[in-house]
Structure formats: structure tokens, C-alpha cells
PDB file of C-alpha atoms and ligand atoms in Angstrom:
ATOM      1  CA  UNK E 207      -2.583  -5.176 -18.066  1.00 86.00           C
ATOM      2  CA  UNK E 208      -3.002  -2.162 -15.409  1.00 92.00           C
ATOM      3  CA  UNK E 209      -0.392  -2.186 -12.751  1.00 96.00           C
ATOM      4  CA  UNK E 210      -1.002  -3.367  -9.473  1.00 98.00           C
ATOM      5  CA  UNK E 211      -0.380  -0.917  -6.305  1.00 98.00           C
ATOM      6  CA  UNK E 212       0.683  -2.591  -3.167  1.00 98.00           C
ATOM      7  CA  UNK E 213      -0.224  -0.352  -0.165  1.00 98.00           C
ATOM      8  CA  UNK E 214       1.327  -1.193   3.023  1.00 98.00           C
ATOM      9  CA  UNK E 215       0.049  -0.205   6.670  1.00 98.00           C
ATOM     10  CA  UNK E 216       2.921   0.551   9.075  1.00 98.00           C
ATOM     11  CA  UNK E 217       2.667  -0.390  12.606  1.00 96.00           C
ATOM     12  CA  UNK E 218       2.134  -4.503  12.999  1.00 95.00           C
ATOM     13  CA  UNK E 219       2.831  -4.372   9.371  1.00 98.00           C
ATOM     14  CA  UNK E 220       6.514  -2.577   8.344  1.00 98.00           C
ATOM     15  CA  UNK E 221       7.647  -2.243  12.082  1.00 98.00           C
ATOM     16  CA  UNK E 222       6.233  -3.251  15.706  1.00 96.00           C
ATOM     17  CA  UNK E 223       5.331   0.365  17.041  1.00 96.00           C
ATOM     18  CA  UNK E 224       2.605  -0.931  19.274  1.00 93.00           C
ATOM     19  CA  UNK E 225       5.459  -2.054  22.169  1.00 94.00           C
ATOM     20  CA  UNK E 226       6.515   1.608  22.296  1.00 97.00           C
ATOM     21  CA  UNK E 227       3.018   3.198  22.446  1.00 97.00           C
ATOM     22  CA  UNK E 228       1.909   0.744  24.855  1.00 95.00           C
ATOM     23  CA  UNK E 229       5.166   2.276  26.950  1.00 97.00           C
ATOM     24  CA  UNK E 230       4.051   5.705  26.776  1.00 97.00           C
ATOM     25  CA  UNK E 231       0.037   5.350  27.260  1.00 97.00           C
ATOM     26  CA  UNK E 232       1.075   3.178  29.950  1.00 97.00           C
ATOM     27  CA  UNK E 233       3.070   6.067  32.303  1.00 96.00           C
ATOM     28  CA  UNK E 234       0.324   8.111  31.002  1.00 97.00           C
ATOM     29  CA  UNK E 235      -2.481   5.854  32.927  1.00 97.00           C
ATOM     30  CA  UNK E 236      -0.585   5.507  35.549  1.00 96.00           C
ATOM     31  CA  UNK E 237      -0.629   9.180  36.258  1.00 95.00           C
ATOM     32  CA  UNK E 238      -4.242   9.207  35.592  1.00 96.00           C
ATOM     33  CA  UNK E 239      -4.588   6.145  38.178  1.00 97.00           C
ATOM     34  CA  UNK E 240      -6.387   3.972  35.522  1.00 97.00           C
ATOM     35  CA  UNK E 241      -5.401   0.906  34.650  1.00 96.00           C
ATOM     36  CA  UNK E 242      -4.103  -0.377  31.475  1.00 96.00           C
ATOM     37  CA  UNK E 243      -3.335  -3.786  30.051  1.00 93.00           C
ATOM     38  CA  UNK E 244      -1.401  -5.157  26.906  1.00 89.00           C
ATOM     39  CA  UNK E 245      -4.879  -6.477  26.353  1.00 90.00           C
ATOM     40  CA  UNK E 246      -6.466  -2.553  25.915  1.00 93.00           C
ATOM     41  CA  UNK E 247      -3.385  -1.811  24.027  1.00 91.00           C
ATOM     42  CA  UNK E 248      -4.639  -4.551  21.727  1.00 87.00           C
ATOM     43  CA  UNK E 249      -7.747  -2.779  21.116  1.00 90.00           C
ATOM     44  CA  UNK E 250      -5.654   0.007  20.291  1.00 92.00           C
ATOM     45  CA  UNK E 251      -3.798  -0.628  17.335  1.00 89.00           C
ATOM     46  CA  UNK E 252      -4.806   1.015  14.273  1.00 88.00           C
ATOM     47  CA  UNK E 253      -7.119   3.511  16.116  1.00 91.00           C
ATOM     48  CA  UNK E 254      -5.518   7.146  15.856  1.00 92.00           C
ATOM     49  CA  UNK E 255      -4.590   8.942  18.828  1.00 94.00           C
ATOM     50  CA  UNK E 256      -7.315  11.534  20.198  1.00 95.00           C
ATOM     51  CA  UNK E 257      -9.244   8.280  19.849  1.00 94.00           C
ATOM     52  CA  UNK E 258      -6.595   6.209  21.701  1.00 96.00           C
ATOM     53  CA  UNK E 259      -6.816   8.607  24.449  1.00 98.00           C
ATOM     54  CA  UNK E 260     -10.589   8.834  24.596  1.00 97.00           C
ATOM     55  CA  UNK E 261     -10.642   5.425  24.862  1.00 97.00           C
ATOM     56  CA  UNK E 262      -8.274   5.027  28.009  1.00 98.00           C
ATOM     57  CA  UNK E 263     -10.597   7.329  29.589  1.00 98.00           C
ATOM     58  CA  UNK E 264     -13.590   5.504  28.793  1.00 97.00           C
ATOM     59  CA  UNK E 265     -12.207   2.509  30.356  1.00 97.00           C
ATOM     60  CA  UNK E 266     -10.943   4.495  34.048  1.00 97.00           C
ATOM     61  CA  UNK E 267     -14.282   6.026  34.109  1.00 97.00           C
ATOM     62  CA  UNK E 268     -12.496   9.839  33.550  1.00 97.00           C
ATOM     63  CA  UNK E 269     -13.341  12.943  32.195  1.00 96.00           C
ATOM     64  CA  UNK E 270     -10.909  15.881  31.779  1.00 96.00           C
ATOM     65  CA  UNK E 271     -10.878  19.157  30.643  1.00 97.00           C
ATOM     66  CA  UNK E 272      -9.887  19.622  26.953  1.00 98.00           C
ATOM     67  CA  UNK E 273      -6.449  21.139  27.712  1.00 98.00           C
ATOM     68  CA  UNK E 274      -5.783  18.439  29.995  1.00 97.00           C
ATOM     69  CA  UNK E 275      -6.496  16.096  27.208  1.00 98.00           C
ATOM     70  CA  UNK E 276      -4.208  18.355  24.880  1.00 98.00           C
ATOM     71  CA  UNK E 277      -1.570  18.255  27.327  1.00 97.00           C
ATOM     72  CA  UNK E 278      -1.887  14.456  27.977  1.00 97.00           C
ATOM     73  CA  UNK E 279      -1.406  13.867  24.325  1.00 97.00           C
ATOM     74  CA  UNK E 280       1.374  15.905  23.675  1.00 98.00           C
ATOM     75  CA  UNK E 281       3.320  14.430  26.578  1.00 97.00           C
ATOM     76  CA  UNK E 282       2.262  10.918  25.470  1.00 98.00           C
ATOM     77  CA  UNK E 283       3.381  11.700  22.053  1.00 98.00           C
ATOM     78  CA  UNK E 284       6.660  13.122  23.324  1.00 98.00           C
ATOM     79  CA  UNK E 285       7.846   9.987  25.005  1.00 98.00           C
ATOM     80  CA  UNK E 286       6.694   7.817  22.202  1.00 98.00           C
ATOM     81  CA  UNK E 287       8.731   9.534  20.035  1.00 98.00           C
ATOM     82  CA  UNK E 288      11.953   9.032  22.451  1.00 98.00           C
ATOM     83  CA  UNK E 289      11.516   5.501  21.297  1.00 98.00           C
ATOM     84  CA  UNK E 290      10.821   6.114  17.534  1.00 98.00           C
ATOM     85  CA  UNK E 291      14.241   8.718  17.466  1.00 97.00           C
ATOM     86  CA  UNK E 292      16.470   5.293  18.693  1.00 97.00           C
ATOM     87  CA  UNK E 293      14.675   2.769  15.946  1.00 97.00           C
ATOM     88  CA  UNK E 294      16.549   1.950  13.215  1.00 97.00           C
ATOM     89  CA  UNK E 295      16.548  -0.899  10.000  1.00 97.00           C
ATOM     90  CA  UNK E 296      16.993  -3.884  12.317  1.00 98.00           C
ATOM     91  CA  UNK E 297      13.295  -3.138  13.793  1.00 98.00           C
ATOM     92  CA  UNK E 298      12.071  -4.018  10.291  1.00 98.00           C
ATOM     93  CA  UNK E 299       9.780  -6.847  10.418  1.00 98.00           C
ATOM     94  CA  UNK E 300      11.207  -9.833   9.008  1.00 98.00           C
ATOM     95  CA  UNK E 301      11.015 -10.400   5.254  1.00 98.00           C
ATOM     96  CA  UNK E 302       9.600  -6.494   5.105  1.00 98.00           C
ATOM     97  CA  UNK E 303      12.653  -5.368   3.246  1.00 98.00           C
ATOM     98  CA  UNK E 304      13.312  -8.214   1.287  1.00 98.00           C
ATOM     99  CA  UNK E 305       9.424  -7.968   0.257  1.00 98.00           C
ATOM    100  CA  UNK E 306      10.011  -3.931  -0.471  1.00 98.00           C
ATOM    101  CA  UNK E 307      13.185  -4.377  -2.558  1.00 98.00           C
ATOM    102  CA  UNK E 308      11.815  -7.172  -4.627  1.00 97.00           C
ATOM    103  CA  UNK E 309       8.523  -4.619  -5.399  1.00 98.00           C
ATOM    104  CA  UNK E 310      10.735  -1.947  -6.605  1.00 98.00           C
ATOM    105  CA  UNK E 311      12.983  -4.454  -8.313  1.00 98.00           C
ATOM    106  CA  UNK E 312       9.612  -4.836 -10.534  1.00 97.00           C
ATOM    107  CA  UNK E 313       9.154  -1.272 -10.827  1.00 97.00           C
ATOM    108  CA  UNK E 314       5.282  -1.493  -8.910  1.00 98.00           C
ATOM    109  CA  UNK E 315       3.423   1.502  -7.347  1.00 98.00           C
ATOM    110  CA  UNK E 316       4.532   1.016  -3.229  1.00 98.00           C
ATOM    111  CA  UNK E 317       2.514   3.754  -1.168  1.00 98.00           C
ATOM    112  CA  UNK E 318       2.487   3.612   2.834  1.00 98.00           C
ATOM    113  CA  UNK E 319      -1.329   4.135   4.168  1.00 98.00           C
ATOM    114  CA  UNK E 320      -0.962   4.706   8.007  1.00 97.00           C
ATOM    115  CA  UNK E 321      -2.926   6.007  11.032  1.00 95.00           C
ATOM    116  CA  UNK E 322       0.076   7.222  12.512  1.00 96.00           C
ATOM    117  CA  UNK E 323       1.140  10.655  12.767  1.00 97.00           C
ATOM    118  CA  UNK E 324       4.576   9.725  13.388  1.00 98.00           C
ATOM    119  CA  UNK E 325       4.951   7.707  10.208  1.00 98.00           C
ATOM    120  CA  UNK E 326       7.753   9.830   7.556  1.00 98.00           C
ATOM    121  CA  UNK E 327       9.763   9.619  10.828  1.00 98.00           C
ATOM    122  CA  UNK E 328       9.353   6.502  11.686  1.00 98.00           C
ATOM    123  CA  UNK E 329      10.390   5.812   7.701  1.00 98.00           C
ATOM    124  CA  UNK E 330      13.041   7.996   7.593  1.00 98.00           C
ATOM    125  CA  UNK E 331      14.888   6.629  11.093  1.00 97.00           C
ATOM    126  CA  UNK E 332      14.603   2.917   9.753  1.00 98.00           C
ATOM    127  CA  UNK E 333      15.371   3.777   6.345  1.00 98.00           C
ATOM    128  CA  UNK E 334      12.936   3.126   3.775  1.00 98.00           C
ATOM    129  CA  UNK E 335      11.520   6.398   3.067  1.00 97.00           C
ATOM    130  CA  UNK E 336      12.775   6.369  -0.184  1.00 98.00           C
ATOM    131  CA  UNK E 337      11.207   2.977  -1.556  1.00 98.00           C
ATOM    132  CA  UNK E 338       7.734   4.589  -1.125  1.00 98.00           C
ATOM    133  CA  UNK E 339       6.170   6.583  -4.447  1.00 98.00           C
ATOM    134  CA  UNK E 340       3.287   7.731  -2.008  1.00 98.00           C
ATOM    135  CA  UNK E 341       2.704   8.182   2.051  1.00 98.00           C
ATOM    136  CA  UNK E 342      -0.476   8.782   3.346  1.00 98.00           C
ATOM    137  CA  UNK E 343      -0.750   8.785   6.919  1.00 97.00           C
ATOM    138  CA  UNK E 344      -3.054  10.255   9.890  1.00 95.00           C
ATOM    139  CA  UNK E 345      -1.820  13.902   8.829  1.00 96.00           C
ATOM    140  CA  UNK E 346      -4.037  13.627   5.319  1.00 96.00           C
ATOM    141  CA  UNK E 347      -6.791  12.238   6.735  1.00 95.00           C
ATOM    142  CA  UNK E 348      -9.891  13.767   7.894  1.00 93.00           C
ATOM    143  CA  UNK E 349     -11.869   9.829   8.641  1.00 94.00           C
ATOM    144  CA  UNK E 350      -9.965   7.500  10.139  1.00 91.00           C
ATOM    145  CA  UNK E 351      -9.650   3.266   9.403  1.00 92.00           C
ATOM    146  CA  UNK E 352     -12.603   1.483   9.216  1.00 94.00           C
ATOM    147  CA  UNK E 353     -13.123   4.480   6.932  1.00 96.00           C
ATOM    148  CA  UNK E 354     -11.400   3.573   3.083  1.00 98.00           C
ATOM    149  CA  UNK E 355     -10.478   7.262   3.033  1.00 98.00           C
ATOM    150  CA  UNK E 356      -6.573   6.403   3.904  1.00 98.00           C
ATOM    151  CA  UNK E 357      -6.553   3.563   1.013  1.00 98.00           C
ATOM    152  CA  UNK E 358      -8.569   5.500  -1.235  1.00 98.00           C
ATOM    153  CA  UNK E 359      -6.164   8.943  -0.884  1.00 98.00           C
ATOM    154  CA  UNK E 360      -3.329   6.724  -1.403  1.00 98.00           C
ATOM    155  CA  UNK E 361      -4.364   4.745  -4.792  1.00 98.00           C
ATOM    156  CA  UNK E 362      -5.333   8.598  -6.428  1.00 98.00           C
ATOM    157  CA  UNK E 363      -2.212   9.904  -5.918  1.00 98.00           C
ATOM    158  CA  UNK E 364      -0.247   6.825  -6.932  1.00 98.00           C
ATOM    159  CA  UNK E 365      -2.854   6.955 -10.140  1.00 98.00           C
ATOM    160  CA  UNK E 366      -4.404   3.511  -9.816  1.00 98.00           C
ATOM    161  CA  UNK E 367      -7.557   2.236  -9.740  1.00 97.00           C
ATOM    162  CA  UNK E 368      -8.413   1.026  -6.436  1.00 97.00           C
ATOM    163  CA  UNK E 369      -9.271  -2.461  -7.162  1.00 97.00           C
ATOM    164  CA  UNK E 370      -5.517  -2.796  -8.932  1.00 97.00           C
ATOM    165  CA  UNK E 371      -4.257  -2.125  -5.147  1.00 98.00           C
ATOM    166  CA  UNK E 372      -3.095  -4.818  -2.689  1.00 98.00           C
ATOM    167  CA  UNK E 373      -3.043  -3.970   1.292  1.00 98.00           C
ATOM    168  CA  UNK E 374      -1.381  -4.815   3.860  1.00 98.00           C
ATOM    169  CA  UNK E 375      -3.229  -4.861   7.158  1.00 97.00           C
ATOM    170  CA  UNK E 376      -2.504  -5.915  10.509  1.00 96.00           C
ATOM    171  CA  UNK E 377      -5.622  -4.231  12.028  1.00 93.00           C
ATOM    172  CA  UNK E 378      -8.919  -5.482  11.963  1.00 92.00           C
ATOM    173  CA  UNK E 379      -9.867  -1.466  11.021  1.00 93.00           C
ATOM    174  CA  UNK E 380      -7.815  -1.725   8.779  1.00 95.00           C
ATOM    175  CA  UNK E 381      -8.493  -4.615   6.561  1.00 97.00           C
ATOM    176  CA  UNK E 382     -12.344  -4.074   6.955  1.00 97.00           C
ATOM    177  CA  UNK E 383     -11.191  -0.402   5.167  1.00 97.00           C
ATOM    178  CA  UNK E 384      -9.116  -2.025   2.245  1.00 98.00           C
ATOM    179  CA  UNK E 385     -12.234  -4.433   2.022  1.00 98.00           C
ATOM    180  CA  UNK E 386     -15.026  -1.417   1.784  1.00 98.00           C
ATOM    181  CA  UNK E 387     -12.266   0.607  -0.755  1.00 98.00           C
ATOM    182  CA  UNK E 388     -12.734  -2.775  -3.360  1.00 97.00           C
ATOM    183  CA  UNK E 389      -8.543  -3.945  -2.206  1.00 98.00           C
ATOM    184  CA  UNK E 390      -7.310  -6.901  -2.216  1.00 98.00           C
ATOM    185  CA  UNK E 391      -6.320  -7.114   1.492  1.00 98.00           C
ATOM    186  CA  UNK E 392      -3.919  -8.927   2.860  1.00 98.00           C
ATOM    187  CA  UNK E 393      -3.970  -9.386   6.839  1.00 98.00           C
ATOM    188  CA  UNK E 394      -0.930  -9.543   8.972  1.00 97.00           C
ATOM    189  CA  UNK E 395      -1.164 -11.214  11.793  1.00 96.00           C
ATOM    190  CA  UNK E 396      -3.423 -14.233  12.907  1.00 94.00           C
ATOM    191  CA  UNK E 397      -6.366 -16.033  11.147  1.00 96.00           C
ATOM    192  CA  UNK E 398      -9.171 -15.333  14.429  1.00 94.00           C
ATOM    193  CA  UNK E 399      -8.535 -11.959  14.637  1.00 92.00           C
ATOM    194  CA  UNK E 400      -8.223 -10.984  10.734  1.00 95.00           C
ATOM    195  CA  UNK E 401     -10.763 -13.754   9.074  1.00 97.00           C
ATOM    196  CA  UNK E 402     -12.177 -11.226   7.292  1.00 97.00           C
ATOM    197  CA  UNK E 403      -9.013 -10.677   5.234  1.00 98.00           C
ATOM    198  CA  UNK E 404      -8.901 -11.774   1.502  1.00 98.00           C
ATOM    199  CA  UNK E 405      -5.768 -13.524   2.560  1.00 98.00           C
ATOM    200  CA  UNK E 406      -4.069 -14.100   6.173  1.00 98.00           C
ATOM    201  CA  UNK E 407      -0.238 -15.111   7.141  1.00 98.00           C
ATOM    202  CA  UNK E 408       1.495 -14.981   9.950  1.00 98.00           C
ATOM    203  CA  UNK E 409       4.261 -12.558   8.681  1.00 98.00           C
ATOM    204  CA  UNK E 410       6.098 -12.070   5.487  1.00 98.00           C
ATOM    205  CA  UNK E 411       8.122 -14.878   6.034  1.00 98.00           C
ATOM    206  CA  UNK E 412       5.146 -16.832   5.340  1.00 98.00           C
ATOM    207  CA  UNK E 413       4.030 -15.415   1.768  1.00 97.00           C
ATOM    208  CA  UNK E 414       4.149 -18.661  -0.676  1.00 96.00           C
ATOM    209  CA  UNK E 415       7.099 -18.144  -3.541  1.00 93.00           C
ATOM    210  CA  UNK E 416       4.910 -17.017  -6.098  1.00 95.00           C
ATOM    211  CA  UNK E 417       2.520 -15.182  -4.086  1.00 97.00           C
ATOM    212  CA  UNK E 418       3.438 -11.055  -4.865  1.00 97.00           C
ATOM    213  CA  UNK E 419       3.815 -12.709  -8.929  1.00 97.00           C
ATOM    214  CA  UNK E 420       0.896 -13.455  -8.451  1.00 97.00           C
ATOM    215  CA  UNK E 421      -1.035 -10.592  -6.998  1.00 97.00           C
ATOM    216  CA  UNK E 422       0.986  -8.739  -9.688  1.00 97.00           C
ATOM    217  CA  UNK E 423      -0.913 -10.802 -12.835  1.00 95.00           C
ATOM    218  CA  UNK E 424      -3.886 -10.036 -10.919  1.00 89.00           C
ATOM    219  CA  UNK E 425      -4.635 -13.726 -10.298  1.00 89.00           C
ATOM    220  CA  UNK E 426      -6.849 -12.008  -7.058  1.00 85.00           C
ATOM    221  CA  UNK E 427      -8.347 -10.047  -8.636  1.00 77.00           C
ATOM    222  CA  UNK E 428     -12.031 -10.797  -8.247  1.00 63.00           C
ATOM    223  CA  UNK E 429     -13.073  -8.172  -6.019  1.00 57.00           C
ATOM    224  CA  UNK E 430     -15.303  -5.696  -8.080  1.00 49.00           C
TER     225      UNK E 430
HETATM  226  P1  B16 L 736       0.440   8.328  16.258  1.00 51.28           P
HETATM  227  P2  B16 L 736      -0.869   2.154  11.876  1.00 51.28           P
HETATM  228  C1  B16 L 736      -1.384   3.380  14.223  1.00 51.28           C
HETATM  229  O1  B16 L 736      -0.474   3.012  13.207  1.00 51.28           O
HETATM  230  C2  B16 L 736      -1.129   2.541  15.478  1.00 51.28           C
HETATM  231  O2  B16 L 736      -1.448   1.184  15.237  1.00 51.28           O
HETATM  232  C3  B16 L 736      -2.008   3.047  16.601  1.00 51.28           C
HETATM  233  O3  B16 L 736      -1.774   2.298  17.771  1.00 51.28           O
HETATM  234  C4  B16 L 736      -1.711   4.529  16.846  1.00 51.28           C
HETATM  235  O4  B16 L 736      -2.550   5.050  17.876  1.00 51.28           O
HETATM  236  C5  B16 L 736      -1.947   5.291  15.539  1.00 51.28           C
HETATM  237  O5  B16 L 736      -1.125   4.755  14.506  1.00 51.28           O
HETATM  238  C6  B16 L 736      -1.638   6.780  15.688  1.00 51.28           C
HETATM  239  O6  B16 L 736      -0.263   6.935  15.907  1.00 51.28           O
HETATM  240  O7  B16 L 736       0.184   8.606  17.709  1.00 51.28           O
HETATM  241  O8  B16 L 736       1.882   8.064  15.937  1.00 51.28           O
HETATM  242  O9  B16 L 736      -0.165   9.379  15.363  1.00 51.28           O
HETATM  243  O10 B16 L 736      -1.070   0.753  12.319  1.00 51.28           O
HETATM  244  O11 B16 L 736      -2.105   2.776  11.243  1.00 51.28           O
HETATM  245  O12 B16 L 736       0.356   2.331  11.017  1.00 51.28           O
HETATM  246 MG1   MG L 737      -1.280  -1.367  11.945  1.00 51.28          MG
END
């Protein structure tokens, strides 16, 4: 039987990220006098960040010139990383570790497929770099989630067939993506937002015993 690949998405997945960019796009509205909700920031999780940005616009009714825009994202990235450089292992998600460790216990392919541009640091400052075989993220990828490019970039390089790879997903981007790549995909997060997910729990505290044992005998596997 061919191995089965378990890709993980990062923020709302591995770690909760979206408090800290909700921090920075948040002083950077405020400078551009629009205003911006958790709500918004809602909408913004799994989207990349020139599209972030263009969105926040959209919404206070602003255009700028492009090296404003430059400019604004820099700056935005620059305080969100202030946050990311004083993260470490206790921001892990619970059961994230424990569900990483027991992979690698069983010797299956673990690859990261992110948005973020941020993401080896984010790995590295909590950690865990080293218990992924593969990391794709929003540097290697020219279309971003709904697009399967991400998933699909990830499975070639860990050399498996894409429908022998399990997602992660707390996005709804992002789980319509592992859907469209032929993944089993795995939503994180709640049932109303993420129906369209193969399967949906609240967290990893909430995978059933056998569940990964399962995935790994390809019980799931009825996607092609
Ligand atoms: P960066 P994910 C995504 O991460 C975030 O959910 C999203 O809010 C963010 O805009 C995007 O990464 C880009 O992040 O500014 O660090 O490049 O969920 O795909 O791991
Ligand atoms: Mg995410």
C-alpha cells in the first residue's frame, strides 16, 4: 500500500497567527482612517497578503499609489513579525505536537502547505521545523488557495500521489483547494464555516483514537 502524506496548513491549523496579523493590519487601518473589525480579519485568513491589503482598501473605499501600498505592506509585515520573533512551542495548538510526533513516530511524509510568507520562521521560533520533509509556503507559489497549486507543489516534492495526501485546513480557501487537488481534507475549525470539508473537528483534541490509523490504511480514501 502507497504511503499516505499528511499536509498541514499553518495559521488556524499548527499555530493561531491570525491574533497577531489582526494587530498589525489593525494600526495599519487606523492610519489609513478605515475601519477594521475581527469580523474583516475573519475574511482574511488564508488570503495572502497583497490581497489582504487590497482588500482593507476595498472596504475604506481607498486607493493609493503603488509605493504607498509597498510601503504599507512592508511596515505591516514588520510589526507582524515583532510578534512572530517572541512565539515560541507553547503557542502550538493543542494536540498539534502530540499529532506531529506520533506521524513521524510512523515514519509518514509531513509537508507544511501555507499562504504565509512568514512560515520557516514561524517553524523555526516554535520549533518544529525539523519534523517537516517538505514546506511549501506563499514564497513557491505563483496562485494562491482556492488554487490546489500549494497542495499540489507540496505532494511532488514529497513524491506522492495527490490523492494519498491528507490536509489540514482551517480556511474555507483552503479546504475548497485540497478538495479541487483530489485530498482528503480535513477542516479545522467549525462545521458552518468548513461543511465542505471531507471531515470537520473542532481541534486536534477532538480527532477519534483511531482516526490518523485510519487515514493511514487509507480507509478515506474514496476521493478519485
Ligand atoms: P504573510 P495560512 C495565511 O496563513 C494567513 O491565514 C493569512 O491571514 C495571511 O494573510 C497569509 O498567511 C499571508 O501571510 O503575511 O505572513 O505572508 O493560513 O495559509 O498558513
Ligand atoms: Mg490557515
Amino acid at each position: 500500500m502507497s504511503k499516505t502524506a499528511f499536509i498541514f496548513d499553518l495559521d488556524g491549523v499548527i499555530v493561531d497567527t491570525a491574533k497577531y496579523h489582526f494587530l498589525a493590519w489593525q494600526r495599519l487601518a487606523k492610519r489609513l482612517d478605515i475601519e477594521f473589525t475581527e469580523e474583516e480579519n475573519e475574511q482574511l485568513k488564508g488570503v495572502s497578503r497583497v490581497r489582504s491589503l487590497q482588500k482593507i482598501l476595498e472596504w475604506g473605499n481607498k486607493t493609493i499609489s503603488e509605493t504607498e501600498f509597498n510601503d504599507l505592506m512592508a511596515s505591516k509585515n514588520e510589526e507582524y513579525l515583532s510578534y512572530i520573533d517572541d512565539m515560541d512551542q507553547s503557542e502550538l495548538l493543542p494536540d498539534v505536537l502530540k499529532t506531529l510526533k506520533d506521524l513521524k513516530s510512523k515514519k509518514q511524509p509531513i509537508a507544511l502547505g501555507s499562504a504565509s510568507k512568514n512560515a520557516r520562521r514561524i517553524l523555526k521560533q516554535t520549533s518544529i521545523n525539523d519534523l517537516f520533509d517538505v514546506i511549501v509556503d506563499g514564497n513557491d507559489v505563483s496562485k494562491a488557495k482556492p488554487d490546489p497549486e500549494v497542495f499540489l507543489n507540496a505532494a511532488k516534492l514529497l513524491n506522492v500521489k495527490p490523492e494519498d495526501c491528507v490536509v489540514f485546513e482551517d480556511s474555507v480557501a483552503g479546504v475548497t483547494a485540497a478538495n479541487s487537488a483530489n485530498m482528503v481534507s480535513i477542516g479545522i475549525g467549525s462545521k458552518e464555516v468548513l461543511g465542505h470539508a471531507d471531515f470537520v473537528f473542532k481541534d486536534f483534541t477532538e480527532l477519534p483514537g483511531d482516526f490518523i490509523k485510519e487515514l493511514i490504511n487509507k480507509k478515506y480514501a474514496n476521493k478519485a
